[in-house]
XYZ file of C-alpha atoms in Angstrom:
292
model
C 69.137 84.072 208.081
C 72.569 82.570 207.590
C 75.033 82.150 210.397
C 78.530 81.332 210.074
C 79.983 78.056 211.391
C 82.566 77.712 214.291
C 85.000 77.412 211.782
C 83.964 80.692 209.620
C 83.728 82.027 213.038
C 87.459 80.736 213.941
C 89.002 82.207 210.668
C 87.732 85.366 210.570
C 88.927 86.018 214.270
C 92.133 84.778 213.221
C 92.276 86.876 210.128
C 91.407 90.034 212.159
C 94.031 89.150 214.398
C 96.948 88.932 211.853
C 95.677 91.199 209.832
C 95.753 93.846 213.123
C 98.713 93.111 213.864
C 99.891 93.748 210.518
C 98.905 97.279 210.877
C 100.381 97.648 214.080
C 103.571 96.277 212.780
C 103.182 98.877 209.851
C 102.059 101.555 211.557
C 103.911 102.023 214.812
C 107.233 102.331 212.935
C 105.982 105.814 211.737
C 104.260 106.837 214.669
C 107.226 106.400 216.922
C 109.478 108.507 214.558
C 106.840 110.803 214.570
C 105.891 111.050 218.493
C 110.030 111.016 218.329
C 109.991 114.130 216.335
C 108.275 116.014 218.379
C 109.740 115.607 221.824
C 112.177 117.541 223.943
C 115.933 115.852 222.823
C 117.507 115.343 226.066
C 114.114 112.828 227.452
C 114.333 111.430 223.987
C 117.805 110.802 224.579
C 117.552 109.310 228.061
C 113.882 107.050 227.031
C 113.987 103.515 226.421
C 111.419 101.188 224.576
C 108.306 102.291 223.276
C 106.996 105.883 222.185
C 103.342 106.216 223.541
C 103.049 109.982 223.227
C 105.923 113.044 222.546
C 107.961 113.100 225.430
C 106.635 117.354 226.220
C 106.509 118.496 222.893
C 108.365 120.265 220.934
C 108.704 121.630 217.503
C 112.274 122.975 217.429
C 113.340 120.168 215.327
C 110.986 121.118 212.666
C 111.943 124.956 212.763
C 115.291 123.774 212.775
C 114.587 121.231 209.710
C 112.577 124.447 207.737
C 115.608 126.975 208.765
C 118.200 124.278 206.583
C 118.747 125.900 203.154
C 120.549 122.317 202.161
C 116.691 120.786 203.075
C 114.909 123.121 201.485
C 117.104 123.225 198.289
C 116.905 119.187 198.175
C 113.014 119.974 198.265
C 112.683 122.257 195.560
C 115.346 120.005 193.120
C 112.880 117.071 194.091
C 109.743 119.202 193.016
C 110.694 120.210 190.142
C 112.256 116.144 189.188
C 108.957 114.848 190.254
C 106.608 117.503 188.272
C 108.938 117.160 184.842
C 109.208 114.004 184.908
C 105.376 112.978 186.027
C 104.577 115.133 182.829
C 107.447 113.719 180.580
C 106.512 109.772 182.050
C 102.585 110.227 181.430
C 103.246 111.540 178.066
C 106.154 109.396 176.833
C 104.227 106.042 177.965
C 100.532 106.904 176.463
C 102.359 107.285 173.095
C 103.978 104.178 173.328
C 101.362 102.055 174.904
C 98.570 103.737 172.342
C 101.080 102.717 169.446
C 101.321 99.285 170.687
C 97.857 99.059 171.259
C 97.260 99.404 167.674
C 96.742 95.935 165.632
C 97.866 97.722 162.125
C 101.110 98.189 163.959
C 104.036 96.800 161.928
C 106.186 94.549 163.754
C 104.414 94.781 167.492
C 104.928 91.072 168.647
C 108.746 91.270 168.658
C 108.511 95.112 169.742
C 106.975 93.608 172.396
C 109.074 91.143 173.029
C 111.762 93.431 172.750
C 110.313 95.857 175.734
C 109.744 92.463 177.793
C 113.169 91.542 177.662
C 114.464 94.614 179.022
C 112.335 94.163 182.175
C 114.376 90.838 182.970
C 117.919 92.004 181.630
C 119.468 95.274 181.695
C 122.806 96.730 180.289
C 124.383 96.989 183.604
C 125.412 99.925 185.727
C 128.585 100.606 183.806
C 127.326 100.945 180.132
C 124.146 102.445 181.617
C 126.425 105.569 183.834
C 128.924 105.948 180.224
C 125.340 106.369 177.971
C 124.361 108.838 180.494
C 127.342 110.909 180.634
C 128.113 110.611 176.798
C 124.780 112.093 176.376
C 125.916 115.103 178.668
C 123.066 114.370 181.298
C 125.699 114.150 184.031
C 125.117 116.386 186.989
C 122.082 117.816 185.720
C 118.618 116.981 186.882
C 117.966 115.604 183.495
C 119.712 112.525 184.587
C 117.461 111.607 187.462
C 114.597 112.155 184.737
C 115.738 110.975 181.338
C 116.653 107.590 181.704
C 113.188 106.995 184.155
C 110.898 108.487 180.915
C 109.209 105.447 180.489
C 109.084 101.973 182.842
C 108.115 98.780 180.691
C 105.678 97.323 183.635
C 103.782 100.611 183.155
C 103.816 100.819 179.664
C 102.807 97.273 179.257
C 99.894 98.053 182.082
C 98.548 100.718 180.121
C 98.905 98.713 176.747
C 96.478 96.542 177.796
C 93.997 99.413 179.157
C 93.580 100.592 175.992
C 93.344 97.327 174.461
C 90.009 96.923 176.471
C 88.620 99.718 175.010
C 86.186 99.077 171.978
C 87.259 99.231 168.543
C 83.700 100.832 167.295
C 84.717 103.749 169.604
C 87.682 104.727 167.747
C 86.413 104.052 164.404
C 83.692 106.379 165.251
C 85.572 109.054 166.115
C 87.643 108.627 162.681
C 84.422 108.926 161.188
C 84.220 112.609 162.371
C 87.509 113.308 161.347
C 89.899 112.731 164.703
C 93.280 112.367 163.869
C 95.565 109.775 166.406
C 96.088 112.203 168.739
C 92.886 113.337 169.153
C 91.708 109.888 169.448
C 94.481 109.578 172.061
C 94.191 111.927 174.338
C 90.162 112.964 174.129
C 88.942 109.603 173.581
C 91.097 106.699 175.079
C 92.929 108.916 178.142
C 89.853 110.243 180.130
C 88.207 106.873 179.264
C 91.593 105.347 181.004
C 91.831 107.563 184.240
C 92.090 105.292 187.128
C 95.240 103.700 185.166
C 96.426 107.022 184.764
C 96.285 107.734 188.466
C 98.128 104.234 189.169
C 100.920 105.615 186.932
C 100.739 109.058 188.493
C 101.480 107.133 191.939
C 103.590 104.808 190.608
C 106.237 107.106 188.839
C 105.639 109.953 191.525
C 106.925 107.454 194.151
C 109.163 106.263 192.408
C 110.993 109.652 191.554
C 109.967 110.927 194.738
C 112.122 108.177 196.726
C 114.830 107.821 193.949
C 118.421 108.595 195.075
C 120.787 106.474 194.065
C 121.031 107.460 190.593
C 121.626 111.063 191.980
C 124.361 109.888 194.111
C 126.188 108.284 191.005
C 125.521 111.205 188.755
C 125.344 114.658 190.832
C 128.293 115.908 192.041
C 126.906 119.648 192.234
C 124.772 119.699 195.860
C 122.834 122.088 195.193
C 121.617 119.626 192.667
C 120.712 116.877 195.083
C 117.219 116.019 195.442
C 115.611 115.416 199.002
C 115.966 111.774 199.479
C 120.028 112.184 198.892
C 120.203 114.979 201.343
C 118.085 112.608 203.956
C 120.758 110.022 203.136
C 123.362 112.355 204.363
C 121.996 113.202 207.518
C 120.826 109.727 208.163
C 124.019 107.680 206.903
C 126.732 110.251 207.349
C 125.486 111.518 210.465
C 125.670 114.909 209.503
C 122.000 115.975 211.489
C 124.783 117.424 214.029
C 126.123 120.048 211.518
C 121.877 121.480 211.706
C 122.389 121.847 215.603
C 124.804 124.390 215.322
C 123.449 126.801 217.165
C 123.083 124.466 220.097
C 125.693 124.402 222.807
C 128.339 121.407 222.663
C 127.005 117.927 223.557
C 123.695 119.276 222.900
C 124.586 118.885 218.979
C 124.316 115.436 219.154
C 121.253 115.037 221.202
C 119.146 117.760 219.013
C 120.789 115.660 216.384
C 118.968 112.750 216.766
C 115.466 114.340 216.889
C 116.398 116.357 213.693
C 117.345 112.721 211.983
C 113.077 112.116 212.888
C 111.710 115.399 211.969
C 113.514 115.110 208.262
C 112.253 111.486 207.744
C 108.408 113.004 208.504
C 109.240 116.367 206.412
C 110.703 114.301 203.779
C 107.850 111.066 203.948
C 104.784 113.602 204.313
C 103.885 114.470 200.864
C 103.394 111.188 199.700
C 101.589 109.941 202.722
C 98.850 113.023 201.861
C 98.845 112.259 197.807
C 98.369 108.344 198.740
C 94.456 108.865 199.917
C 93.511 110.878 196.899
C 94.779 108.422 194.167
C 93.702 105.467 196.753
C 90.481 104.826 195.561
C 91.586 104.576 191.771
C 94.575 101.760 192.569
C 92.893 98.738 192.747
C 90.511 99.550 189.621
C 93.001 101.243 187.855
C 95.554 98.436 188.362
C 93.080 95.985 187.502
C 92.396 97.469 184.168
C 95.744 97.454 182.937
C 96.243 93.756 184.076
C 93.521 92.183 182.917
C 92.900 92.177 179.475
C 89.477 92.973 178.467
């Protein structure tokens, strides 16, 4: 039977040890805005230090959250970004990264090259807002998606998934009279799924916590996806202006538990997606790093 050293024992108690308090350090941050959430305003207002438990809970935060049209709204915009573009992203990058894929691709080295560059140098913000608007994307929700169709780390990660598949298996299949896309996307796809599920979480966070490129392109608010609105209330103090049926100073005290019920609201979905796709990130990643 083997048995571990003093000094395998010594590491691994150390390693526990950071690596707990890693987690706590990563953790607590949530659960206090949580536990913050869902107490009474005025002894969240007068507590000090650390959040063990709600302080007598209570949800009128969150019914006040759910009664805000502007939250809602923001929710529904950042639906529909996230579900169009998922579907446009998926899409966009299989084609290219199948095409590059290909060896009897003309030209794929400096194609290649070319998509590398633009991961290290971009056109700047300037030329990048004028191509936007010239196209007419500006303050539509086509400008949040458009310009995010397809991210050059991801295509280049799924590239190189469907590099490691076998040759034989698409030759077969042209055999039996499968055209490219059938080859593509009933062959090579479900053969590629745990890459497709890092993409799915990749771009879905990704649009999910985008808002900066709605700030510089929406000027319409019903327009403005969730993570703008959050901005507002966070940044520009605005939670007050949701408290409006609460009696004067009381605004600003319901205030601050609304500014921790709309982080939850708004962080929630992905923290419930995250477990699901979990268990295909480190293969999936894998795959599409490591060429086969």
């Amino acid at each position: 039977m083997y048995r571990k050293s003093v000094g395998e024992w010594t590491f691994d108690i150390g390693n526990y040890a950071l690596l707990s308090l890693l987690a706590v350090a990563t953790i607590y941050p949530i659960v206090y805005v949580l536990f913050a959430s869902l107490s009474d305003p005025t002894l969240y207002m007068q507590h000090s230090g650390i959040l063990w438990k709600p302080l007598q809970f209570n949800l009128n935060a969150y019914k006040l959250v759910f009664q805000n049209g502007t939250i809602m709204n923001g929710y529904i915009n950042t639906m529909i970004i996230v579900v169009v573009g998922l579907t446009l992203n998926i899409f966009l990058t299989s084609l290219g990264a199948y095409a590059l894929s290909r060896k009897c691709l003309g030209y794929r080295k400096p194609l290649m090259l070319y998509i590398v560059f633009t991961m290290f140098f971009s056109g700047g913000m300037i030329p990048f807002y004028f191509t936007v608007k010239g196209l007419g994307l500006a303050n539509t929700l086509w400008a949040l998606i458009i310009p995010q169709a397809i991210s050059a780390f991801n295509l280049i990660l799924m590239k190189t998934a469907f590099e490691a598949i076998p040759d034989s298996l698409e030759e077969s299949a042209k055999i039996d009279g499968a055209n490219e896309f059938v080859i593509l996307f009933r062959i090579m796809f479900p053969l590629c799924m745990p890459v497709v599920a890092v993409m799915l979480l990749y771009y879905g966070v990704s649009h999910w916590n985008a808002w900066f490129n709605a700030l510089i392109f929406l000027q319409d608010r019903s327009l403005y996806p969730l993570q703008l609105v959050l901005r507002e209330l966070l940044l520009m103090n605005e939670a007050g202006s949701m408290a409006s049926g609460s009696s004067g100073a009381d605004v600003a005290i319901v205030g601050e538990t609304l500014k921790h019920a709309t982080i939850i609201v708004a962080t929630l979905p992905i923290l419930m997606v995250y477990p699901f796709l979990q268990k295909y990130f480190v293969k999936g990643a894998l795959i599409g790093a490591i060429k086969g």
